[in-house]
Amino acid sequence: MDFPPCPPSLKPIQHYLKIAQEHDSRDVVVAYWARLYALQIGLKISKQQPDETKLLLSIMDWLETTKKTQLENEAITNEVAAQAHLENYALKLFLYADKQDRESNFGKNVVKAFYSSGVIYDVLQTFGELSEESINNRKYAKWKAAYIHNCLKNGETPMPGPLPEAEDEFGMEGGGNDAGALGGTEMNARPQDSAAADDDDPGPTPIPDPSPSHTPPPTADEVLKNPSKLPSPPVDEEKPGGFEPYVPQAQPSHIYVPPTPVADLQLTPEQIMKAQKYTKFAGTALNFDDVKTAIDNLQKALKLLTTGDDS
């Protein structure tokens, strides 16, 4: 369906209409709820000008038609299923972008994934207030999309991961060295070669002050308060889902020898929580077919639970 152009007065809904358009042939569920959210906002801010009404009526027609043709799609007819679908989709994009960013694999696909994740977290507000995890992920994703976009635009090399001054702003813990701190949950799906992988990371260095001819990256609050700070996504065609899938890593060739349990071992609450984090990391890695990372984290959890050693 061809929609009328979005008038300047309805600019706040452009991002949602763009996401919907990109997912018409990829994921009709994302397209449906993105347009519904755009309609809800559009109706609130519309001054009932002819061009506004024309666009909003066309969105209504599309939503009605799509709902009739998707009667068997629970993620469109059932809000609980829809919320779960969108949360999973936004999280996949977020994890992909965060993994690539932390490995310094910057590019349009990473900007696009962060951008799309942040916008879809917006759409999730259709179902009520966002969880703390979703709020932090949305804020970080939008800021990171704008930050990487501006760095690439200015010919600068982006800093991987959160910047030191942004740790508290995004709910970071332990100075950003805790792999599970992002968003307040265990969200880091990057491979971990050892328990000390994060300690070996030299960490980000401060960004030099941009020259007067450069555009400084917006802060997270600026991105949230002013959607125009969020860059438009690249127009390059991508694989279905809007992001590149992980490539499973080679399996370890060595034979794993389980650690010898320590008799009468008493674990502290902190050790138990750390073991839980390792198992959650493993589960997240399996969601992306990253078997090596899953095995590494399960082995760390088993070693910690049986010996108390987290070295």
Coordinates of C-alpha atoms in Angstrom, one line a residue:
M1 CA 0.0 0.0 0.0
D2 CA 1.3 3.5 -0.9
F3 CA 0.9 5.9 2.0
P4 CA 0.7 9.7 1.6
P5 CA 3.9 11.6 2.6
C6 CA 4.3 12.4 6.2
P7 CA 3.7 16.2 6.7
P8 CA 6.2 18.2 8.8
S9 CA 3.6 18.6 11.5
L10 CA 3.6 14.8 12.1
K11 CA 7.4 14.5 12.1
P12 CA 7.5 12.7 15.5
I13 CA 5.9 9.6 13.9
Q14 CA 8.3 9.4 10.9
H15 CA 10.7 7.0 12.7
Y16 CA 7.9 4.6 13.4
L17 CA 6.5 4.7 9.9
K18 CA 10.0 4.2 8.6
I19 CA 10.5 1.1 10.7
A20 CA 7.0 -0.2 9.6
Q21 CA 7.8 0.3 6.0
E22 CA 11.1 -1.6 6.3
H23 CA 9.4 -4.5 8.0
D24 CA 6.4 -4.9 5.7
S25 CA 8.0 -7.8 4.0
R26 CA 10.3 -8.9 6.8
D27 CA 8.0 -9.1 9.9
V28 CA 4.4 -8.0 9.6
V29 CA 4.1 -8.0 13.4
V30 CA 6.7 -5.3 13.8
A31 CA 5.1 -3.3 10.9
Y32 CA 1.6 -3.6 12.4
W33 CA 2.5 -2.4 15.9
A34 CA 4.9 0.3 14.7
R35 CA 2.1 1.8 12.5
L36 CA -0.4 1.5 15.3
Y37 CA 1.9 3.3 17.7
A38 CA 2.5 6.0 15.0
L39 CA -1.3 6.3 14.6
Q40 CA -1.8 6.8 18.4
I41 CA 0.8 9.5 18.5
G42 CA -0.4 11.1 15.3
L43 CA -4.0 11.4 16.6
K44 CA -2.7 13.1 19.7
I45 CA -0.6 15.7 17.9
S46 CA -2.7 16.2 14.8
K47 CA -4.3 19.6 14.2
Q48 CA -6.7 17.9 11.7
Q49 CA -5.1 19.5 8.7
P50 CA -6.0 17.8 5.4
D51 CA -2.6 16.3 4.8
E52 CA -2.5 15.0 8.4
T53 CA -5.9 13.4 8.1
K54 CA -5.1 11.8 4.8
L55 CA -2.1 10.0 6.2
L56 CA -3.8 9.0 9.4
L57 CA -6.8 7.6 7.6
S58 CA -4.6 5.6 5.3
I59 CA -2.8 4.1 8.3
M60 CA -6.2 3.2 9.8
D61 CA -7.2 1.5 6.6
W62 CA -4.0 -0.5 6.5
L63 CA -4.3 -1.6 10.1
E64 CA -7.9 -2.8 9.6
T65 CA -7.0 -4.7 6.4
T66 CA -3.9 -6.3 8.0
K67 CA -5.8 -7.4 11.1
K68 CA -8.4 -9.1 8.9
T69 CA -5.8 -10.9 6.9
Q70 CA -3.7 -11.9 9.9
L71 CA -6.5 -13.4 12.1
E72 CA -4.4 -16.5 12.8
N73 CA -1.4 -14.5 13.8
E74 CA -1.5 -14.3 17.6
A75 CA 1.2 -11.6 17.7
I76 CA -1.3 -9.3 16.0
T77 CA -4.6 -10.4 17.6
N78 CA -3.2 -10.9 21.1
E79 CA -1.4 -8.2 23.0
V80 CA 0.5 -10.5 25.3
A81 CA 1.9 -12.4 22.3
A82 CA 2.6 -9.2 20.5
Q83 CA 4.5 -7.8 23.4
A84 CA 6.6 -10.9 23.7
H85 CA 7.3 -10.9 20.0
L86 CA 8.5 -7.2 20.0
E87 CA 10.5 -7.6 23.2
N88 CA 12.4 -10.5 21.7
Y89 CA 12.9 -8.7 18.4
A90 CA 14.2 -5.6 20.0
L91 CA 16.5 -7.6 22.3
K92 CA 18.0 -9.5 19.4
L93 CA 18.8 -6.3 17.6
F94 CA 20.2 -4.8 20.8
L95 CA 22.4 -7.8 21.5
Y96 CA 23.7 -8.0 18.0
A97 CA 24.6 -4.3 17.9
D98 CA 26.1 -4.4 21.4
K99 CA 28.3 -7.4 20.5
Q100 CA 29.5 -5.8 17.3
D101 CA 30.1 -2.4 19.0
R102 CA 32.2 -3.9 21.8
E103 CA 34.3 -5.8 19.3
S104 CA 34.9 -2.5 17.4
N105 CA 33.0 -3.7 14.3
F106 CA 31.5 -0.3 13.5
G107 CA 29.4 0.3 10.4
K108 CA 26.0 1.1 9.1
N109 CA 24.5 -2.2 10.2
V110 CA 25.5 -1.6 13.8
V111 CA 24.0 2.0 13.7
K112 CA 20.9 0.5 12.0
A113 CA 20.5 -2.3 14.6
F114 CA 20.9 0.1 17.6
Y115 CA 18.5 2.6 15.9
S116 CA 15.8 0.0 15.1
S117 CA 16.1 -1.6 18.6
G118 CA 15.5 1.8 20.3
V119 CA 12.6 2.6 18.1
I120 CA 10.9 -0.8 18.7
Y121 CA 11.4 -0.3 22.4
D122 CA 9.4 2.9 21.9
V123 CA 6.6 0.9 20.2
L124 CA 6.5 -1.4 23.2
Q125 CA 5.0 1.5 25.1
T126 CA 1.7 0.5 23.3
F127 CA 1.3 -2.2 26.0
G128 CA 2.1 0.0 29.0
E129 CA 5.1 1.2 30.9
L130 CA 8.4 -0.3 30.0
S131 CA 10.4 -2.4 32.4
E132 CA 13.6 -0.9 33.8
E133 CA 15.6 -3.2 31.6
S134 CA 13.8 -2.0 28.5
I135 CA 14.1 1.7 29.5
N136 CA 17.9 1.3 29.9
N137 CA 18.2 -0.7 26.7
R138 CA 16.2 1.9 24.7
K139 CA 18.1 4.8 26.1
Y140 CA 21.5 3.2 25.4
A141 CA 20.5 2.0 22.0
K142 CA 19.3 5.4 20.8
W143 CA 22.4 7.2 22.3
K144 CA 24.8 4.6 20.8
A145 CA 23.1 4.9 17.3
A146 CA 23.5 8.7 17.4
Y147 CA 27.0 8.5 18.8
I148 CA 28.4 6.0 16.2
H149 CA 26.6 7.8 13.4
N150 CA 28.2 11.2 14.4
C151 CA 31.6 9.7 14.8
L152 CA 31.5 8.0 11.3
K153 CA 30.1 11.2 9.9
N154 CA 33.0 13.2 11.4
G155 CA 35.7 10.7 10.3
E156 CA 36.3 9.7 13.9
T157 CA 36.7 6.2 15.4
P158 CA 33.9 5.4 17.8
M159 CA 34.7 4.2 21.3
P160 CA 33.4 0.6 21.9
G161 CA 30.9 0.0 24.7
P162 CA 29.7 2.6 27.1
L163 CA 31.8 5.6 27.9
P164 CA 33.0 6.0 31.5
E165 CA 30.9 9.1 32.1
A166 CA 27.8 7.2 30.8
E167 CA 28.0 4.2 33.2
D168 CA 25.6 5.6 35.8
E169 CA 23.4 7.1 33.2
F170 CA 22.7 3.7 31.6
G171 CA 22.4 1.7 34.8
M172 CA 25.9 0.4 34.6
E173 CA 27.6 -1.4 37.5
G174 CA 31.2 -1.9 38.6
G175 CA 32.6 0.8 36.3
G176 CA 31.3 -1.0 33.2
N177 CA 33.5 -4.1 33.7
D178 CA 30.6 -6.3 34.8
A179 CA 29.5 -8.1 31.7
G180 CA 26.0 -8.3 33.0
A181 CA 25.6 -4.7 34.0
L182 CA 24.3 -3.2 30.8
G183 CA 20.6 -2.3 31.3
G184 CA 20.7 -3.8 34.8
T185 CA 20.5 -7.3 33.4
E186 CA 22.7 -10.0 31.8
M187 CA 22.6 -8.6 28.3
N188 CA 26.2 -9.1 27.1
A189 CA 26.3 -11.8 24.4
R190 CA 29.9 -11.2 23.3
P191 CA 32.2 -14.2 23.5
Q192 CA 34.3 -14.4 26.8
D193 CA 37.5 -16.2 26.4
S194 CA 38.2 -16.3 30.1
A195 CA 36.8 -15.2 33.4
A196 CA 39.1 -12.3 33.3
A197 CA 38.2 -11.2 29.8
D198 CA 36.7 -7.9 30.9
D199 CA 39.7 -7.2 33.2
D200 CA 42.0 -7.5 30.2
D201 CA 40.1 -4.8 28.4
P202 CA 42.0 -1.6 28.6
G203 CA 38.6 0.2 28.5
P204 CA 37.6 3.3 26.6
T205 CA 39.6 6.5 26.5
P206 CA 38.0 9.9 26.7
I207 CA 36.8 11.3 23.4
P208 CA 38.8 14.3 22.2
D209 CA 36.8 17.6 22.0
P210 CA 35.4 17.9 18.5
S211 CA 36.7 20.7 16.3
P212 CA 34.2 23.6 15.6
S213 CA 33.5 22.0 12.2
H214 CA 32.4 18.7 13.7
T215 CA 29.0 17.8 15.1
P216 CA 29.4 16.7 18.8
P217 CA 27.5 13.5 19.6
P218 CA 24.2 14.2 21.4
T219 CA 23.7 13.0 24.9
A220 CA 21.2 10.2 25.7
D221 CA 18.8 12.6 27.2
E222 CA 18.9 14.8 24.1
V223 CA 18.2 11.8 21.9
L224 CA 15.2 10.8 24.0
K225 CA 13.8 14.3 24.3
N226 CA 14.4 15.3 20.7
P227 CA 13.8 12.5 18.2
S228 CA 15.5 14.6 15.4
K229 CA 18.8 13.8 17.2
L230 CA 18.3 10.2 16.2
P231 CA 19.8 9.6 12.8
S232 CA 17.7 8.1 10.0
P233 CA 18.7 4.5 9.4
P234 CA 20.9 3.6 6.5
V235 CA 18.9 2.8 3.3
D236 CA 21.1 -0.2 2.4
E237 CA 19.2 -3.4 2.0
E238 CA 19.8 -5.8 4.8
K239 CA 19.0 -9.4 5.6
P240 CA 15.6 -10.2 7.0
G241 CA 15.3 -9.0 10.6
G242 CA 17.5 -6.0 10.0
F243 CA 20.7 -7.4 11.3
E244 CA 23.4 -9.9 10.4
P245 CA 23.2 -13.3 12.2
Y246 CA 26.0 -14.5 14.3
V247 CA 28.4 -16.9 12.7
P248 CA 28.9 -19.9 15.1
Q249 CA 32.4 -20.1 16.3
A250 CA 34.6 -23.1 16.1
Q251 CA 34.1 -25.7 18.8
P252 CA 36.9 -26.2 21.3
S253 CA 39.0 -29.2 20.3
H254 CA 40.2 -30.0 23.9
I255 CA 38.4 -32.4 26.1
Y256 CA 36.8 -30.8 29.1
V257 CA 37.8 -32.2 32.5
P258 CA 35.2 -31.2 35.2
P259 CA 36.7 -29.7 38.3
T260 CA 37.0 -31.8 41.4
P261 CA 34.3 -30.7 43.9
V262 CA 35.5 -29.2 47.2
A263 CA 34.1 -31.1 50.2
D264 CA 31.7 -29.1 52.4
L265 CA 31.9 -26.1 50.2
Q266 CA 29.9 -23.1 51.4
L267 CA 29.2 -20.6 48.7
T268 CA 28.5 -16.9 49.5
P269 CA 25.4 -15.2 48.1
E270 CA 27.8 -13.2 45.8
Q271 CA 29.2 -16.4 44.4
I272 CA 25.8 -17.9 43.8
M273 CA 24.7 -14.7 42.0
K274 CA 27.8 -14.8 39.8
A275 CA 27.1 -18.4 38.9
Q276 CA 23.6 -17.4 37.9
K277 CA 25.0 -14.7 35.7
Y278 CA 27.2 -17.2 33.9
T279 CA 24.2 -19.5 33.2
K280 CA 22.2 -16.6 31.9
F281 CA 25.1 -15.6 29.6
A282 CA 25.1 -19.2 28.3
G283 CA 21.4 -19.1 27.6
T284 CA 21.7 -15.8 25.8
A285 CA 24.6 -17.1 23.7
L286 CA 22.5 -20.2 22.7
N287 CA 19.8 -17.9 21.4
F288 CA 22.3 -16.8 18.8
D289 CA 23.7 -20.3 18.2
D290 CA 27.0 -19.3 19.8
V291 CA 27.8 -22.7 21.3
K292 CA 31.4 -21.8 22.3
T293 CA 30.4 -18.9 24.5
A294 CA 27.6 -21.0 26.0
I295 CA 30.1 -23.8 26.9
D296 CA 32.6 -21.3 28.3
N297 CA 30.1 -19.8 30.6
L298 CA 28.6 -23.1 31.7
Q299 CA 32.1 -24.3 32.6
K300 CA 32.8 -21.2 34.6
A301 CA 29.5 -21.7 36.5
L302 CA 30.3 -25.3 37.2
K303 CA 33.8 -24.5 38.4
L304 CA 32.5 -21.8 40.7
L305 CA 29.7 -24.0 42.1
T306 CA 32.0 -27.0 42.7
T307 CA 35.2 -25.3 43.9
G308 CA 34.3 -21.7 44.7
D309 CA 37.0 -20.5 42.4
D310 CA 36.2 -17.8 39.9
S311 CA 39.7 -17.2 38.6

